[in-house]
PDB file of N, CA and C in Angstrom:
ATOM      1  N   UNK A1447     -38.870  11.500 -28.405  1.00  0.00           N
ATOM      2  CA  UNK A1447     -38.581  11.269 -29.802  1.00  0.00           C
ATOM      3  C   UNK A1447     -39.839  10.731 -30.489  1.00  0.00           C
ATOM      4  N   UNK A1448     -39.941  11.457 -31.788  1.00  0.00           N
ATOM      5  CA  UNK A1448     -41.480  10.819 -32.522  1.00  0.00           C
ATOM      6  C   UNK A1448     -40.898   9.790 -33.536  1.00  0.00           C
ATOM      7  N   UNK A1449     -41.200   9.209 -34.160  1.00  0.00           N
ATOM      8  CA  UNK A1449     -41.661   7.917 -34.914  1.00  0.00           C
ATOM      9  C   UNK A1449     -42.328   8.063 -35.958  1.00  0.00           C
ATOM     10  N   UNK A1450     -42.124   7.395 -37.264  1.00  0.00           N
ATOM     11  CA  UNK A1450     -43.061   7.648 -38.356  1.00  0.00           C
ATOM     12  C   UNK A1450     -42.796   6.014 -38.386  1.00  0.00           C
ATOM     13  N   UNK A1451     -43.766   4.980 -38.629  1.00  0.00           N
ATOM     14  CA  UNK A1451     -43.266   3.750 -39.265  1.00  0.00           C
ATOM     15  C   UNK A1451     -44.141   3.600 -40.371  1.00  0.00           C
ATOM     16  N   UNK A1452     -43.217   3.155 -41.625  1.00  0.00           N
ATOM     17  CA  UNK A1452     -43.695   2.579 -42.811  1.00  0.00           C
ATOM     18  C   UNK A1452     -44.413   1.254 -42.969  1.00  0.00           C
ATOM     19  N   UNK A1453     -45.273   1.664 -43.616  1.00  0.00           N
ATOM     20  CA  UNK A1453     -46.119   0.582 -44.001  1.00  0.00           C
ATOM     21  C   UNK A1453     -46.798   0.451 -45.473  1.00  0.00           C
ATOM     22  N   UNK A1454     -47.760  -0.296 -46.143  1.00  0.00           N
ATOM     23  CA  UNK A1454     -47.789  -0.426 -47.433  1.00  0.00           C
ATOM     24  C   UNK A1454     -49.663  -0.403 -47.051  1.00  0.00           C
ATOM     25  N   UNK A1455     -50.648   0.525 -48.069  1.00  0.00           N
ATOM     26  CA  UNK A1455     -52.102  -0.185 -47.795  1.00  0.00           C
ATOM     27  C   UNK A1455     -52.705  -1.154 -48.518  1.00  0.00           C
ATOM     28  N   UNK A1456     -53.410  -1.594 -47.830  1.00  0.00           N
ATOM     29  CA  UNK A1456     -53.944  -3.081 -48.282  1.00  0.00           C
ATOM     30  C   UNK A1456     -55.587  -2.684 -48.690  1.00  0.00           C
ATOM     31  N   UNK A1457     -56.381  -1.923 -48.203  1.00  0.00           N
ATOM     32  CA  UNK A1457     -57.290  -1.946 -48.306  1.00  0.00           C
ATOM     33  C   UNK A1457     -57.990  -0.694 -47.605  1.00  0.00           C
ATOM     34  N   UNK A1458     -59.493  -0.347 -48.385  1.00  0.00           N
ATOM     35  CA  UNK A1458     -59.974   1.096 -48.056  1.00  0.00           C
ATOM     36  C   UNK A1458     -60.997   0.368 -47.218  1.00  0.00           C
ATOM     37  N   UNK A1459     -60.927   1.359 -46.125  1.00  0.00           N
ATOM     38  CA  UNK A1459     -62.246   0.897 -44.955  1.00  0.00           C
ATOM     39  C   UNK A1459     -62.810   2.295 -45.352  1.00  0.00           C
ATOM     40  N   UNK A1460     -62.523   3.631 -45.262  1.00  0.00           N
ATOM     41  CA  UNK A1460     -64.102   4.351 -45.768  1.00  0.00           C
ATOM     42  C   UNK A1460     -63.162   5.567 -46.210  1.00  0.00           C
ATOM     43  N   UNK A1461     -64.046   6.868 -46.912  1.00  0.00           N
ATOM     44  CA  UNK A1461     -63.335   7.796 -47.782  1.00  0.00           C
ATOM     45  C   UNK A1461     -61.962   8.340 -47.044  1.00  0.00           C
ATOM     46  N   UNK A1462     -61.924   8.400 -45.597  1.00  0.00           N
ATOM     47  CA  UNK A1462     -60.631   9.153 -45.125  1.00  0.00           C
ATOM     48  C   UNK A1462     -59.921   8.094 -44.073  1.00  0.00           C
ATOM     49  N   UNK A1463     -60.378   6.130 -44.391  1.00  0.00           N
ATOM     50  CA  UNK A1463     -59.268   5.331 -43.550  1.00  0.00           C
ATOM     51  C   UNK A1463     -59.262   4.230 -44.726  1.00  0.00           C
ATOM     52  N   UNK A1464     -57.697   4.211 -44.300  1.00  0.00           N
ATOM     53  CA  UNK A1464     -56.810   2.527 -44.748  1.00  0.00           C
ATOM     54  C   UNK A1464     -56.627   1.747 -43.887  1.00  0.00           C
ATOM     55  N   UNK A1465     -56.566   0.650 -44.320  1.00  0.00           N
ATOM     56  CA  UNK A1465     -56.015  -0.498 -43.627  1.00  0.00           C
ATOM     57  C   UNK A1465     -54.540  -0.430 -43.874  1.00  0.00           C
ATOM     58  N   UNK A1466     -53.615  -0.060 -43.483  1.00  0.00           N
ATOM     59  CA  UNK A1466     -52.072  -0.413 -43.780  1.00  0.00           C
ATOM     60  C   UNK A1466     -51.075  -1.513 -42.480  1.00  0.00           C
ATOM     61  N   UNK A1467     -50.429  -2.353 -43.626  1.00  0.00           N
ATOM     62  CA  UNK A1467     -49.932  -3.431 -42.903  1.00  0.00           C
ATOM     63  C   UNK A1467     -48.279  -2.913 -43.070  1.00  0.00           C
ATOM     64  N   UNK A1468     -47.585  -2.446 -41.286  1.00  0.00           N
ATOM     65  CA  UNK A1468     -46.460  -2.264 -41.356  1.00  0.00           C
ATOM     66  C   UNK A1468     -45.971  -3.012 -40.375  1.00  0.00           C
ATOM     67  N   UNK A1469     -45.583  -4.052 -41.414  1.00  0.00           N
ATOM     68  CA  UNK A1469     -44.718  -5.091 -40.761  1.00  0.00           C
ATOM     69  C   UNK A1469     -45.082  -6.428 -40.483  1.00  0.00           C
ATOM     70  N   UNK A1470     -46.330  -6.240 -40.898  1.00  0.00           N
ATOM     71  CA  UNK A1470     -47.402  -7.297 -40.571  1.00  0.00           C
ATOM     72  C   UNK A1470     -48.359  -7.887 -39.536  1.00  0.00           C
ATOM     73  N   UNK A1471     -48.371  -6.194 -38.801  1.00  0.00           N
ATOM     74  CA  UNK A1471     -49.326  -5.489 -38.008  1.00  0.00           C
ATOM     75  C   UNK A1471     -50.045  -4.845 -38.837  1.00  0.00           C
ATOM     76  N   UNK A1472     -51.761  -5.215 -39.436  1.00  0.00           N
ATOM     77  CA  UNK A1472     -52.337  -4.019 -39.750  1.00  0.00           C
ATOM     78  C   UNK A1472     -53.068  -3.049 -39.284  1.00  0.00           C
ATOM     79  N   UNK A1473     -53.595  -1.702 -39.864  1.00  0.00           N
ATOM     80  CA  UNK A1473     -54.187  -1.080 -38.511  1.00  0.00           C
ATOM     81  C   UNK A1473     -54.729  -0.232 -39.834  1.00  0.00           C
ATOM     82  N   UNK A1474     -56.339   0.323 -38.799  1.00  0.00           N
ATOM     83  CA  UNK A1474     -56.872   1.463 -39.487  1.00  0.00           C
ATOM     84  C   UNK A1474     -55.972   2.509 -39.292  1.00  0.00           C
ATOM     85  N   UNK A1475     -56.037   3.238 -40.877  1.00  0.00           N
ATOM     86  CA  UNK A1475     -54.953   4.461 -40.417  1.00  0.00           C
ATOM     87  C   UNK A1475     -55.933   5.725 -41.069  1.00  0.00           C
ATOM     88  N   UNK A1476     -55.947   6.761 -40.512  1.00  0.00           N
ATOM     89  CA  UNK A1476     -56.549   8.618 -41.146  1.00  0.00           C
ATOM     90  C   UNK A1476     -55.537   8.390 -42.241  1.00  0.00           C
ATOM     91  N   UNK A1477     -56.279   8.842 -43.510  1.00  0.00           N
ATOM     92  CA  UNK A1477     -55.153   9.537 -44.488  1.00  0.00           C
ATOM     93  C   UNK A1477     -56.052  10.704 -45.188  1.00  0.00           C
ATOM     94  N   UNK A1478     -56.624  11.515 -44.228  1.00  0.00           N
ATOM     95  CA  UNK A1478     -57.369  12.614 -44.428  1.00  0.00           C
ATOM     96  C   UNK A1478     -55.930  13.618 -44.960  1.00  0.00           C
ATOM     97  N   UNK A1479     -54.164  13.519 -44.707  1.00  0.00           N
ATOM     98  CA  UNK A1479     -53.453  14.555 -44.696  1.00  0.00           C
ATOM     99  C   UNK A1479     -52.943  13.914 -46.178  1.00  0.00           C
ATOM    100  N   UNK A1480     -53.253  12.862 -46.306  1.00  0.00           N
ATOM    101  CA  UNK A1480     -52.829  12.540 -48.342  1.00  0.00           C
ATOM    102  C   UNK A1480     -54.001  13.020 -49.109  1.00  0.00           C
ATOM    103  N   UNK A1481     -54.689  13.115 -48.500  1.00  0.00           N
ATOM    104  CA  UNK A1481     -56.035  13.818 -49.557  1.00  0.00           C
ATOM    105  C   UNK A1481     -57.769  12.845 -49.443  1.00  0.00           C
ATOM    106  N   UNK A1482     -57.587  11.780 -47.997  1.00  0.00           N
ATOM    107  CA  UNK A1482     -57.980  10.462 -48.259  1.00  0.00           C
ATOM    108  C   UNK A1482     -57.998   9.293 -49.052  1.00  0.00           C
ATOM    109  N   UNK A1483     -58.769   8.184 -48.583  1.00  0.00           N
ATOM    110  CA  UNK A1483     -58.019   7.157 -49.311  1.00  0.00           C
ATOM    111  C   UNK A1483     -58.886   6.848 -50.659  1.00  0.00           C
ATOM    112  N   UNK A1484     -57.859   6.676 -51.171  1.00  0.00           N
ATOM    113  CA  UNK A1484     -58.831   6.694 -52.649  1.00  0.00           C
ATOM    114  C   UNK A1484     -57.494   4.963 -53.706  1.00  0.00           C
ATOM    115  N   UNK A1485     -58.399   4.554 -54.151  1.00  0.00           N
ATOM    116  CA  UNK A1485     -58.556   2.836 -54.928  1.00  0.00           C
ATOM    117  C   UNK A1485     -56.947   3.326 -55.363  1.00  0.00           C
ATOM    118  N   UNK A1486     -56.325   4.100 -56.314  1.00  0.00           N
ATOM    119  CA  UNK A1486     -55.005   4.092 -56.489  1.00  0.00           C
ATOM    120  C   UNK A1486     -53.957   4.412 -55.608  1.00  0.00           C
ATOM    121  N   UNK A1487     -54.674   4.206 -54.007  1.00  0.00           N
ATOM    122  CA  UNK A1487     -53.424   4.197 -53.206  1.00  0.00           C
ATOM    123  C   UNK A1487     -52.581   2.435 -52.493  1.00  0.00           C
ATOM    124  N   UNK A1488     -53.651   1.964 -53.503  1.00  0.00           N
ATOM    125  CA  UNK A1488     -54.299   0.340 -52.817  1.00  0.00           C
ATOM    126  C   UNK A1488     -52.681  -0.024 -53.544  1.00  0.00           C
ATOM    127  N   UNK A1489     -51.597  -0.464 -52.424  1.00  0.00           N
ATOM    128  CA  UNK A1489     -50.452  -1.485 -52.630  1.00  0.00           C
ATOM    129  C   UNK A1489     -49.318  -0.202 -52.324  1.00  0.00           C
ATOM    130  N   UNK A1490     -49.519   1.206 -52.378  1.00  0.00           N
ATOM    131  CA  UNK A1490     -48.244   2.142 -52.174  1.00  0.00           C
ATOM    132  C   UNK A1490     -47.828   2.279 -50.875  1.00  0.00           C
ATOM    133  N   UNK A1491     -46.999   3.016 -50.497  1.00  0.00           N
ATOM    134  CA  UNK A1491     -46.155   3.014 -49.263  1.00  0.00           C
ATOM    135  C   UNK A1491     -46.417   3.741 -48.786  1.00  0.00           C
ATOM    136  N   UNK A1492     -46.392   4.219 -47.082  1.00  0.00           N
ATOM    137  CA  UNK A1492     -46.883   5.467 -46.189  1.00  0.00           C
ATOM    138  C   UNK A1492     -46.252   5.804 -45.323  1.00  0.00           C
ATOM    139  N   UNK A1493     -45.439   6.355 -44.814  1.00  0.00           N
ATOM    140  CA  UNK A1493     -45.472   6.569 -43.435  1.00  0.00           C
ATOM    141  C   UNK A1493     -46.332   6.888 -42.713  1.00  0.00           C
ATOM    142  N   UNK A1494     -46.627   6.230 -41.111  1.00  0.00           N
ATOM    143  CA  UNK A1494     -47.652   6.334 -40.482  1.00  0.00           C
ATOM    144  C   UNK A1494     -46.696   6.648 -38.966  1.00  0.00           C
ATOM    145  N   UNK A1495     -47.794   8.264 -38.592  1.00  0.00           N
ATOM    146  CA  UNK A1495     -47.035   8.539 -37.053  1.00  0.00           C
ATOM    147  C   UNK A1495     -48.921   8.883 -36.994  1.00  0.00           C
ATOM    148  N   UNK A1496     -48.727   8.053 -35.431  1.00  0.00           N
ATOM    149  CA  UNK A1496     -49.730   8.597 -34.546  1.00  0.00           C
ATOM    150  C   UNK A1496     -51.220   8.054 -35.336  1.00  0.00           C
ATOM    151  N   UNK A1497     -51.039   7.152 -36.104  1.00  0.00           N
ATOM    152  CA  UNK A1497     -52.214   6.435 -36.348  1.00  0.00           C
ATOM    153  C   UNK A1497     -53.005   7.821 -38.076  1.00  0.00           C
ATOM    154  N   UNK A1498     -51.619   8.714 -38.466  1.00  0.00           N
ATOM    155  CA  UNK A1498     -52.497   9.428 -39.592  1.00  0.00           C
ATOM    156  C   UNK A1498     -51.275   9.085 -40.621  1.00  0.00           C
ATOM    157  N   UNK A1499     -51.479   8.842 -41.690  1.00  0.00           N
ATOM    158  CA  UNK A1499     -50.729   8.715 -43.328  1.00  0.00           C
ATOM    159  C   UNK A1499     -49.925   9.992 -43.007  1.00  0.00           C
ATOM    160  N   UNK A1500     -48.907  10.257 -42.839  1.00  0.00           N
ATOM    161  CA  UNK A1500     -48.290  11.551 -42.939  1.00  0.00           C
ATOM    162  C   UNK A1500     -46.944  12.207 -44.415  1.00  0.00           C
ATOM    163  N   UNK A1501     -46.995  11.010 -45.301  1.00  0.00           N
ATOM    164  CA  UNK A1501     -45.721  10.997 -46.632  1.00  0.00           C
ATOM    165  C   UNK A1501     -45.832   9.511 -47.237  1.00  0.00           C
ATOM    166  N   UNK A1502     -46.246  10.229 -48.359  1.00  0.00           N
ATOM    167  CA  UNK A1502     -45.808   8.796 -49.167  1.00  0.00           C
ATOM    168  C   UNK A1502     -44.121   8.430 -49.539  1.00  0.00           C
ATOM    169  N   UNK A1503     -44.168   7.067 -49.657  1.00  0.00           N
ATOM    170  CA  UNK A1503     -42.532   6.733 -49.804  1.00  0.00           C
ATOM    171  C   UNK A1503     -42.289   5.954 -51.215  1.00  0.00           C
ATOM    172  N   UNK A1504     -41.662   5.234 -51.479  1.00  0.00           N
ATOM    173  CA  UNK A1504     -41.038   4.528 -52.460  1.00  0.00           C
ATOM    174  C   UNK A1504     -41.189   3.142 -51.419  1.00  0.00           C
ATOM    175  N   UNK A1505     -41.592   2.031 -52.024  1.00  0.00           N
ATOM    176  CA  UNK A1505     -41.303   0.601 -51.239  1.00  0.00           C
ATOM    177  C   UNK A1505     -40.218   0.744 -51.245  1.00  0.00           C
ATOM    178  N   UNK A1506     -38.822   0.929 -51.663  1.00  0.00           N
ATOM    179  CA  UNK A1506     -37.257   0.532 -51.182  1.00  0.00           C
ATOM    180  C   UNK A1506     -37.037   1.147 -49.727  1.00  0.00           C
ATOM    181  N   UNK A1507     -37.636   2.499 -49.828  1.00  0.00           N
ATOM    182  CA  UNK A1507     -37.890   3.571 -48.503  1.00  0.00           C
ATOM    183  C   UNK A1507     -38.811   2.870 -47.322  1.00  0.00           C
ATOM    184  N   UNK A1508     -39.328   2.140 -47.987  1.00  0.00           N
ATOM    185  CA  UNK A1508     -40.323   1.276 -47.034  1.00  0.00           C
ATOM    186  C   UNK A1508     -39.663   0.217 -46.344  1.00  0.00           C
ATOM    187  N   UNK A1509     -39.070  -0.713 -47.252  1.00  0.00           N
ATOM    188  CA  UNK A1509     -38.662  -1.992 -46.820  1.00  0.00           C
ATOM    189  C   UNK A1509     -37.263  -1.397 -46.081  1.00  0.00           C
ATOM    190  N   UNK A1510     -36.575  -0.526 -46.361  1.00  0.00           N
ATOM    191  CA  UNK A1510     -35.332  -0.464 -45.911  1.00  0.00           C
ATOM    192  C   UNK A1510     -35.059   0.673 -44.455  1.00  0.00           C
ATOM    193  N   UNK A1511     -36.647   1.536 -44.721  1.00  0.00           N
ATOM    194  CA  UNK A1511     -37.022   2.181 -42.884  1.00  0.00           C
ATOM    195  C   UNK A1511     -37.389   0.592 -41.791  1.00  0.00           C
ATOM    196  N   UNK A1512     -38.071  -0.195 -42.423  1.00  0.00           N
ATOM    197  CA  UNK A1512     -38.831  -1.078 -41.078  1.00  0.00           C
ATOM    198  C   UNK A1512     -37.570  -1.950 -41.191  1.00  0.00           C
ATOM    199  N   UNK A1513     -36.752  -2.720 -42.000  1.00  0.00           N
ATOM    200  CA  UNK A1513     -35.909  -3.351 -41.797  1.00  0.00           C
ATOM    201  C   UNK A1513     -34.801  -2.357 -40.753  1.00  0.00           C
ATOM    202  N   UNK A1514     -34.286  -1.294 -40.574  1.00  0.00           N
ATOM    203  CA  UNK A1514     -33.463  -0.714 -39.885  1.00  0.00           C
ATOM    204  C   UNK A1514     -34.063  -0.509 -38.406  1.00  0.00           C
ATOM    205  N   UNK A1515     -35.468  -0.202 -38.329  1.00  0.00           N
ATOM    206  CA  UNK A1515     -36.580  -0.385 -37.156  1.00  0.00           C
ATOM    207  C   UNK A1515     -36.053  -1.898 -36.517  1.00  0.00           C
ATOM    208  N   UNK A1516     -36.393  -2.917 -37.357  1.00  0.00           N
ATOM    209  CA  UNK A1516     -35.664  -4.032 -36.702  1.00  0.00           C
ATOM    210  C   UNK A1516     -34.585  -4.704 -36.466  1.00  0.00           C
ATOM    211  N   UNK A1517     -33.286  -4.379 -36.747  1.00  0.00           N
ATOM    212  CA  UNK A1517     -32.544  -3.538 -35.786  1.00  0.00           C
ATOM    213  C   UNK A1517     -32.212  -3.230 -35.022  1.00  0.00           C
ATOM    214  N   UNK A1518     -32.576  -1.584 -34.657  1.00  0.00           N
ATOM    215  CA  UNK A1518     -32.728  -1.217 -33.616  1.00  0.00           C
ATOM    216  C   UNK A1518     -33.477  -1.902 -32.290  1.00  0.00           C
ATOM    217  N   UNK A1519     -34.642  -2.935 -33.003  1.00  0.00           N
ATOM    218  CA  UNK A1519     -35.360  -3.060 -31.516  1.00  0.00           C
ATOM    219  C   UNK A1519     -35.029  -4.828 -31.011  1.00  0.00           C
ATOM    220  N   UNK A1520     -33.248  -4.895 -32.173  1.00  0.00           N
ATOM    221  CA  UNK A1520     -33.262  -6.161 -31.754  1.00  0.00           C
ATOM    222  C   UNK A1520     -33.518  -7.432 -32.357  1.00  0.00           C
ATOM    223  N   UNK A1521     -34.679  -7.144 -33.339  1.00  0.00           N
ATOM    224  CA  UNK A1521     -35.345  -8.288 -34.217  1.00  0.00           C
ATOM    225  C   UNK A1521     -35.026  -9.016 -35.590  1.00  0.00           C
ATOM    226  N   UNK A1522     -33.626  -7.871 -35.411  1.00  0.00           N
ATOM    227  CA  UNK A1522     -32.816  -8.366 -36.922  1.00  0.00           C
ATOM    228  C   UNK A1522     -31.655  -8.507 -36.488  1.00  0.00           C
ATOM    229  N   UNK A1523     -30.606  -9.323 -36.861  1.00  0.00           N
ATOM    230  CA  UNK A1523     -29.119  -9.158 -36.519  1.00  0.00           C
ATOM    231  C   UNK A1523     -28.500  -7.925 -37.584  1.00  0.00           C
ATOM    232  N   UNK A1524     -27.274  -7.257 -36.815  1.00  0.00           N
ATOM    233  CA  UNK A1524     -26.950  -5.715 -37.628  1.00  0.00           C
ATOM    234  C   UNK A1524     -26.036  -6.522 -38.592  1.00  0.00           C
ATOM    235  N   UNK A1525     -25.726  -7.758 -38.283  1.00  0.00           N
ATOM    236  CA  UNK A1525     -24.680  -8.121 -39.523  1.00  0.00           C
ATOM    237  C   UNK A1525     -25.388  -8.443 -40.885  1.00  0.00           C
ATOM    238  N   UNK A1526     -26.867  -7.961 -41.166  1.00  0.00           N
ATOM    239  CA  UNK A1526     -27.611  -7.655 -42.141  1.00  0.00           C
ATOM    240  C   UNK A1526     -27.316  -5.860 -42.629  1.00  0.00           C
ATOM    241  N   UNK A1527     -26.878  -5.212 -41.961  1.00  0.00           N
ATOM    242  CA  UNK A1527     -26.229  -3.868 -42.183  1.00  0.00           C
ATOM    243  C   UNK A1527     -24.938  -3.942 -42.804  1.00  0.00           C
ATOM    244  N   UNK A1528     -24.245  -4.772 -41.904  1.00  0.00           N
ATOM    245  CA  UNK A1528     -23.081  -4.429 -42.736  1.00  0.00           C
ATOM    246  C   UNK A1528     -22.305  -5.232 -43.612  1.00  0.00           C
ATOM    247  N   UNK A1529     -23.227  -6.416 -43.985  1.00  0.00           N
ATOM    248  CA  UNK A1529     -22.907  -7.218 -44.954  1.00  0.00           C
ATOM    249  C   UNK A1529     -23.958  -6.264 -46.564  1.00  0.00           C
ATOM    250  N   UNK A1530     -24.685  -5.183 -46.446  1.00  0.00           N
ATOM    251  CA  UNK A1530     -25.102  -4.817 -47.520  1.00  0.00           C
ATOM    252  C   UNK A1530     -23.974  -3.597 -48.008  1.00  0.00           C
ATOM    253  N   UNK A1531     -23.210  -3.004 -46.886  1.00  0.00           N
ATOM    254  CA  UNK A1531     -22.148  -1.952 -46.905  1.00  0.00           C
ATOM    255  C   UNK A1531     -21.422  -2.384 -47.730  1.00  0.00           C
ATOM    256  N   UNK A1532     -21.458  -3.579 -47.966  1.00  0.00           N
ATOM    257  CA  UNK A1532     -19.569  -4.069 -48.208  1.00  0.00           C
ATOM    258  C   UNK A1532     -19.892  -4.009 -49.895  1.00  0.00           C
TER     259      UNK A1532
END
């Protein structure tokens, strides 16, 4: 199974890498497949598989993929799921 995790960029390290912090892990990321990184991508949302920018998102799409990520791996209680259902 592949993985995309969202993250938000913080900062340009050179024409085709970001710095993006998902989750509050940051990491150089390729965003040679958004067109590279360029000053008006500085604060938007990404999905990141395999260390390349692969879709931009909406922050709600952001905050509400890594919150369900944690979750799954345990790091959130699910009665944060289903107290937003109700």
């Amino acid at each position: 199974m592949c993985i995309a995790i969202p993250g938000k960029m913080t900062a340009i390290v050179d024409e085709n890498t970001a710095t993006i912090d998902m989750g509050g892990i940051c990491r150089d990321v390729n965003m040679a497949l958004m067109g590279g990184a360029k000053e008006t991508m500085i604060g938007k949302h990404f999905l990141v598989h395999v260390g390349y920018a692969i879709s931009e998102i909406s922050e709600e799409e952001s905050e509400e993929t890594m919150r369900l990520l944690k979750i799954m791996a345990g790091l959130e209680e699910i009665d944060s799921l289903e107290s937003e259902s109700q």
